[in-house]
mmCIF file of C-alpha atoms in Angstrom:
data_model
loop_
_atom_site.group_PDB
_atom_site.id
_atom_site.type_symbol
_atom_site.label_atom_id
_atom_site.label_comp_id
_atom_site.label_asym_id
_atom_site.label_seq_id
_atom_site.Cartn_x
_atom_site.Cartn_y
_atom_site.Cartn_z
ATOM 1 C CA UNK A 1 6.439 17.438 -10.079
ATOM 2 C CA UNK A 2 8.177 14.434 -8.299
ATOM 3 C CA UNK A 3 5.968 11.122 -8.340
ATOM 4 C CA UNK A 4 5.526 7.771 -9.332
ATOM 5 C CA UNK A 5 3.862 6.966 -12.665
ATOM 6 C CA UNK A 6 2.181 3.898 -13.874
ATOM 7 C CA UNK A 7 1.027 2.895 -17.039
ATOM 8 C CA UNK A 8 -1.215 1.643 -18.508
ATOM 9 C CA UNK A 9 -4.078 2.346 -16.119
ATOM 10 C CA UNK A 10 -6.459 -0.574 -18.020
ATOM 11 C CA UNK A 11 -4.853 -3.537 -19.626
ATOM 12 C CA UNK A 12 -6.663 -6.110 -20.876
ATOM 13 C CA UNK A 13 -4.854 -9.681 -21.572
ATOM 14 C CA UNK A 14 -5.999 -13.023 -23.124
ATOM 15 C CA UNK A 15 -5.198 -16.170 -21.668
ATOM 16 C CA UNK A 16 -1.710 -17.419 -21.996
ATOM 17 C CA UNK A 17 -0.083 -14.245 -22.972
ATOM 18 C CA UNK A 18 2.753 -12.405 -21.235
ATOM 19 C CA UNK A 19 2.240 -8.573 -20.297
ATOM 20 C CA UNK A 20 4.345 -5.959 -19.062
ATOM 21 C CA UNK A 21 3.289 -3.125 -16.646
ATOM 22 C CA UNK A 22 5.417 -0.017 -16.471
ATOM 23 C CA UNK A 23 6.540 1.742 -13.141
ATOM 24 C CA UNK A 24 8.779 5.122 -13.256
ATOM 25 C CA UNK A 25 9.343 7.298 -10.471
ATOM 26 C CA UNK A 26 11.366 10.429 -10.383
ATOM 27 C CA UNK A 27 11.768 10.755 -6.727
ATOM 28 C CA UNK A 28 15.435 9.392 -6.775
ATOM 29 C CA UNK A 29 14.523 6.723 -4.454
ATOM 30 C CA UNK A 30 16.375 3.533 -4.319
ATOM 31 C CA UNK A 31 13.698 1.293 -3.298
ATOM 32 C CA UNK A 32 10.730 0.039 -5.533
ATOM 33 C CA UNK A 33 7.891 -2.560 -4.828
ATOM 34 C CA UNK A 34 5.122 -3.818 -6.610
ATOM 35 C CA UNK A 35 1.943 -5.259 -4.810
ATOM 36 C CA UNK A 36 -1.172 -6.835 -6.102
ATOM 37 C CA UNK A 37 -4.661 -5.804 -4.287
ATOM 38 C CA UNK A 38 -7.722 -7.980 -4.701
ATOM 39 C CA UNK A 39 -11.162 -6.998 -3.519
ATOM 40 C CA UNK A 40 -11.327 -7.240 0.379
ATOM 41 C CA UNK A 41 -7.712 -7.917 0.608
ATOM 42 C CA UNK A 42 -4.924 -5.801 1.851
ATOM 43 C CA UNK A 43 -1.613 -5.485 -0.611
ATOM 44 C CA UNK A 44 0.275 -8.606 -1.158
ATOM 45 C CA UNK A 45 3.951 -7.855 -2.268
ATOM 46 C CA UNK A 46 5.228 -9.179 -5.464
ATOM 47 C CA UNK A 47 8.698 -8.097 -5.980
ATOM 48 C CA UNK A 48 11.002 -5.755 -4.200
ATOM 49 C CA UNK A 49 14.414 -3.908 -5.085
ATOM 50 C CA UNK A 50 16.415 -1.991 -2.814
ATOM 51 C CA UNK A 51 19.314 -1.131 -5.644
ATOM 52 C CA UNK A 52 19.875 -1.194 -9.249
ATOM 53 C CA UNK A 53 20.543 -4.802 -10.661
ATOM 54 C CA UNK A 54 19.055 -6.116 -7.809
ATOM 55 C CA UNK A 55 15.765 -7.568 -6.597
ATOM 56 C CA UNK A 56 13.790 -9.859 -4.075
ATOM 57 C CA UNK A 57 11.196 -12.249 -4.272
ATOM 58 C CA UNK A 58 7.812 -11.048 -2.043
ATOM 59 C CA UNK A 59 4.849 -13.129 -0.662
ATOM 60 C CA UNK A 60 3.433 -13.988 -4.118
ATOM 61 C CA UNK A 61 6.188 -13.861 -6.729
ATOM 62 C CA UNK A 62 4.965 -16.780 -8.574
ATOM 63 C CA UNK A 63 4.170 -16.440 -11.981
ATOM 64 C CA UNK A 64 5.487 -12.786 -12.111
ATOM 65 C CA UNK A 65 9.067 -11.302 -13.372
ATOM 66 C CA UNK A 66 10.775 -8.026 -12.793
ATOM 67 C CA UNK A 67 13.990 -6.106 -13.790
ATOM 68 C CA UNK A 68 15.728 -3.018 -12.193
ATOM 69 C CA UNK A 69 18.087 -1.803 -15.017
ATOM 70 C CA UNK A 70 17.560 1.736 -13.915
ATOM 71 C CA UNK A 71 16.855 3.258 -10.821
ATOM 72 C CA UNK A 72 13.872 5.071 -12.256
ATOM 73 C CA UNK A 73 12.377 2.140 -13.476
ATOM 74 C CA UNK A 74 11.073 -0.885 -12.225
ATOM 75 C CA UNK A 75 8.532 -3.045 -14.586
ATOM 76 C CA UNK A 76 6.591 -5.972 -13.595
ATOM 77 C CA UNK A 77 5.906 -8.726 -16.361
ATOM 78 C CA UNK A 78 2.860 -11.182 -15.567
ATOM 79 C CA UNK A 79 3.389 -14.280 -17.071
ATOM 80 C CA UNK A 80 1.201 -17.106 -18.565
ATOM 81 C CA UNK A 81 2.048 -18.833 -15.529
ATOM 82 C CA UNK A 82 0.133 -16.278 -13.002
ATOM 83 C CA UNK A 83 -3.152 -18.459 -12.687
ATOM 84 C CA UNK A 84 -5.299 -15.632 -11.517
ATOM 85 C CA UNK A 85 -3.903 -12.258 -12.562
ATOM 86 C CA UNK A 86 -6.776 -10.373 -12.668
ATOM 87 C CA UNK A 87 -6.335 -7.750 -10.027
ATOM 88 C CA UNK A 88 -5.174 -4.148 -9.153
ATOM 89 C CA UNK A 89 -1.356 -3.804 -9.451
ATOM 90 C CA UNK A 90 0.163 -1.042 -7.903
ATOM 91 C CA UNK A 91 3.975 0.256 -7.585
ATOM 92 C CA UNK A 92 5.733 1.969 -4.759
ATOM 93 C CA UNK A 93 9.040 3.742 -3.937
ATOM 94 C CA UNK A 94 10.877 4.647 -0.995
ATOM 95 C CA UNK A 95 14.212 6.135 0.526
ATOM 96 C CA UNK A 96 16.655 2.993 0.958
ATOM 97 C CA UNK A 97 17.489 3.504 4.833
ATOM 98 C CA UNK A 98 19.770 0.185 4.962
ATOM 99 C CA UNK A 99 20.016 -2.184 8.079
ATOM 100 C CA UNK A 100 16.974 -4.093 6.829
ATOM 101 C CA UNK A 101 14.471 -0.960 7.738
ATOM 102 C CA UNK A 102 12.117 0.932 5.466
ATOM 103 C CA UNK A 103 10.869 4.166 4.940
ATOM 104 C CA UNK A 104 7.670 5.851 4.007
ATOM 105 C CA UNK A 105 6.571 4.163 0.813
ATOM 106 C CA UNK A 106 4.924 6.475 -1.891
ATOM 107 C CA UNK A 107 2.703 4.805 -4.457
ATOM 108 C CA UNK A 108 1.603 5.304 -8.008
ATOM 109 C CA UNK A 109 -1.927 5.414 -9.252
ATOM 110 C CA UNK A 110 -2.179 1.982 -10.058
ATOM 111 C CA UNK A 111 -2.703 -0.620 -13.181
ATOM 112 C CA UNK A 112 -5.720 -2.547 -13.397
ATOM 113 C CA UNK A 113 -5.260 -5.725 -15.279
ATOM 114 C CA UNK A 114 -8.010 -8.153 -16.622
ATOM 115 C CA UNK A 115 -7.792 -11.329 -18.214
ATOM 116 C CA UNK A 116 -9.979 -12.210 -20.702
ATOM 117 C CA UNK B 1 4.629 -13.638 10.631
ATOM 118 C CA UNK B 2 2.724 -10.234 11.736
ATOM 119 C CA UNK B 3 -1.009 -9.850 10.631
ATOM 120 C CA UNK B 4 -3.127 -6.764 10.843
ATOM 121 C CA UNK B 5 -6.733 -6.584 11.738
ATOM 122 C CA UNK B 6 -8.748 -3.415 10.738
ATOM 123 C CA UNK B 7 -12.180 -2.794 12.385
ATOM 124 C CA UNK B 8 -14.762 -2.384 11.133
ATOM 125 C CA UNK B 9 -14.422 -3.542 8.048
ATOM 126 C CA UNK B 10 -16.565 -0.675 6.253
ATOM 127 C CA UNK B 11 -18.842 2.148 7.701
ATOM 128 C CA UNK B 12 -21.384 4.603 6.741
ATOM 129 C CA UNK B 13 -21.752 7.897 8.594
ATOM 130 C CA UNK B 14 -23.810 11.233 8.221
ATOM 131 C CA UNK B 15 -21.652 14.089 6.934
ATOM 132 C CA UNK B 16 -20.193 15.949 10.339
ATOM 133 C CA UNK B 17 -20.174 12.996 12.753
ATOM 134 C CA UNK B 18 -16.943 11.551 14.199
ATOM 135 C CA UNK B 19 -15.528 7.972 13.537
ATOM 136 C CA UNK B 20 -12.737 5.808 14.580
ATOM 137 C CA UNK B 21 -11.263 2.864 12.870
ATOM 138 C CA UNK B 22 -8.704 0.504 14.376
ATOM 139 C CA UNK B 23 -6.031 -1.685 13.602
ATOM 140 C CA UNK B 24 -4.952 -4.081 15.674
ATOM 141 C CA UNK B 25 -1.564 -5.946 15.178
ATOM 142 C CA UNK B 26 -0.524 -9.700 16.336
ATOM 143 C CA UNK B 27 2.858 -8.467 17.123
ATOM 144 C CA UNK B 28 4.679 -5.349 18.487
ATOM 145 C CA UNK B 29 4.170 -2.445 16.069
ATOM 146 C CA UNK B 30 7.671 -0.560 15.220
ATOM 147 C CA UNK B 31 6.195 1.510 12.801
ATOM 148 C CA UNK B 32 2.448 2.157 11.884
ATOM 149 C CA UNK B 33 1.536 3.548 8.324
ATOM 150 C CA UNK B 34 -1.879 5.182 7.509
ATOM 151 C CA UNK B 35 -2.867 5.321 4.220
ATOM 152 C CA UNK B 36 -5.766 6.815 1.958
ATOM 153 C CA UNK B 37 -6.988 5.101 -1.213
ATOM 154 C CA UNK B 38 -9.940 6.204 -3.330
ATOM 155 C CA UNK B 39 -11.685 3.412 -5.494
ATOM 156 C CA UNK B 40 -9.389 2.388 -8.414
ATOM 157 C CA UNK B 41 -6.457 4.731 -7.557
ATOM 158 C CA UNK B 42 -3.045 4.551 -5.640
ATOM 159 C CA UNK B 43 -2.668 4.817 -1.885
ATOM 160 C CA UNK B 44 -1.981 8.433 -0.538
ATOM 161 C CA UNK B 45 0.283 8.439 2.552
ATOM 162 C CA UNK B 46 -1.448 10.043 5.597
ATOM 163 C CA UNK B 47 1.006 9.568 8.843
ATOM 164 C CA UNK B 48 3.265 7.226 10.184
ATOM 165 C CA UNK B 49 3.631 6.383 14.038
ATOM 166 C CA UNK B 50 6.488 4.821 15.466
ATOM 167 C CA UNK B 51 6.675 5.770 19.128
ATOM 168 C CA UNK B 52 4.052 4.103 22.164
ATOM 169 C CA UNK B 53 1.618 6.676 22.743
ATOM 170 C CA UNK B 54 2.505 8.861 19.873
ATOM 171 C CA UNK B 55 -0.328 10.960 18.430
ATOM 172 C CA UNK B 56 -0.217 12.796 15.149
ATOM 173 C CA UNK B 57 -2.778 14.900 13.134
ATOM 174 C CA UNK B 58 -2.949 15.769 9.607
ATOM 175 C CA UNK B 59 -6.104 18.176 9.014
ATOM 176 C CA UNK B 60 -9.274 16.355 10.761
ATOM 177 C CA UNK B 61 -7.555 13.238 11.200
ATOM 178 C CA UNK B 62 -6.103 12.022 14.283
ATOM 179 C CA UNK B 63 -3.973 8.747 14.692
ATOM 180 C CA UNK B 64 -2.448 7.227 17.968
ATOM 181 C CA UNK B 65 -0.360 4.264 18.650
ATOM 182 C CA UNK B 66 -1.377 2.949 22.009
ATOM 183 C CA UNK B 67 1.316 2.510 24.918
ATOM 184 C CA UNK B 68 1.618 -1.126 24.215
ATOM 185 C CA UNK B 69 2.057 -0.488 20.496
ATOM 186 C CA UNK B 70 -0.008 -3.488 19.180
ATOM 187 C CA UNK B 71 -2.730 -1.232 18.122
ATOM 188 C CA UNK B 72 -3.411 2.167 16.436
ATOM 189 C CA UNK B 73 -6.590 4.351 15.659
ATOM 190 C CA UNK B 74 -7.309 6.584 13.434
ATOM 191 C CA UNK B 75 -9.993 9.244 14.353
ATOM 192 C CA UNK B 76 -11.634 11.469 11.931
ATOM 193 C CA UNK B 77 -13.546 14.799 13.623
ATOM 194 C CA UNK B 78 -16.835 16.140 11.656
ATOM 195 C CA UNK B 79 -16.451 14.067 8.718
ATOM 196 C CA UNK B 80 -17.012 15.498 5.419
ATOM 197 C CA UNK B 81 -17.724 13.752 1.699
ATOM 198 C CA UNK B 82 -13.964 14.282 0.722
ATOM 199 C CA UNK B 83 -13.001 11.855 3.913
ATOM 200 C CA UNK B 84 -14.642 8.813 1.877
ATOM 201 C CA UNK B 85 -12.664 6.269 0.330
ATOM 202 C CA UNK B 86 -10.796 2.903 1.694
ATOM 203 C CA UNK B 87 -8.357 3.489 4.935
ATOM 204 C CA UNK B 88 -5.439 1.113 4.924
ATOM 205 C CA UNK B 89 -2.861 0.533 8.239
ATOM 206 C CA UNK B 90 0.635 -1.034 7.282
ATOM 207 C CA UNK B 91 2.992 -1.984 9.509
ATOM 208 C CA UNK B 92 6.812 -1.970 9.495
ATOM 209 C CA UNK B 93 7.920 -5.653 10.751
ATOM 210 C CA UNK B 94 11.190 -3.867 11.893
ATOM 211 C CA UNK B 95 13.816 -6.120 10.098
ATOM 212 C CA UNK B 96 13.150 -6.082 6.237
ATOM 213 C CA UNK B 97 11.816 -3.773 3.504
ATOM 214 C CA UNK B 98 8.377 -5.556 3.744
ATOM 215 C CA UNK B 99 5.532 -3.533 4.735
ATOM 216 C CA UNK B 100 2.550 -5.767 6.079
ATOM 217 C CA UNK B 101 -1.094 -4.154 5.084
ATOM 218 C CA UNK B 102 -4.412 -4.693 6.703
ATOM 219 C CA UNK B 103 -7.087 -5.450 4.603
ATOM 220 C CA UNK B 104 -8.515 -1.945 4.866
ATOM 221 C CA UNK B 105 -11.685 -0.072 5.912
ATOM 222 C CA UNK B 106 -14.401 1.562 3.506
ATOM 223 C CA UNK B 107 -15.823 4.664 4.710
ATOM 224 C CA UNK B 108 -18.766 6.177 3.220
ATOM 225 C CA UNK B 109 -20.150 9.597 4.434
ATOM 226 C CA UNK B 110 -23.619 10.485 3.586
ATOM 227 C CA UNK B 111 -24.406 14.364 2.742
#
């Protein structure tokens, strides 16, 4: 089955620790995205990548870092610099149309991060 | 920047009743996506609208993009408990790969 997987489903972190969230897709999509979802708010874009070895900051990139060494994988690191990291994190992927336009994004099941 | 406002924020309907959720944009919509989310899970793609006046259906869910392309409505006919969840609209701002999302509408269906 083609799809997007995220792990772990639940993650607990102590203050001051970095933590990495995994996102893998086997849809052969070029573009991948990381969103943060907080209660009562829409999804906010953290980082996105249109091609391997390249990525761009989204609207709320501060305190986060990403890498894109493989087409299938787009891990997100939540660093200790992120002031309020407790949230639900969603990874998505899409076909890269080129010319600045996006195609339908398909989402993974999400990771809930709680800072203790 | 483009903003999307969804209304209502939440609603509770009796099973079998019809309902409508609206998504209003501050700018012209070039592509409007509807997703459904169950609490604590990922988003499921429902449908995408691009042309003014376009209407699409998926089972008992129908979405329409108005002629002026600044509002979309999602209509559910004869609601069922399986329709319960959070409905989110997302807009393609035409340039750039970033979708802008509304805050979502929480739907509960009472049986």
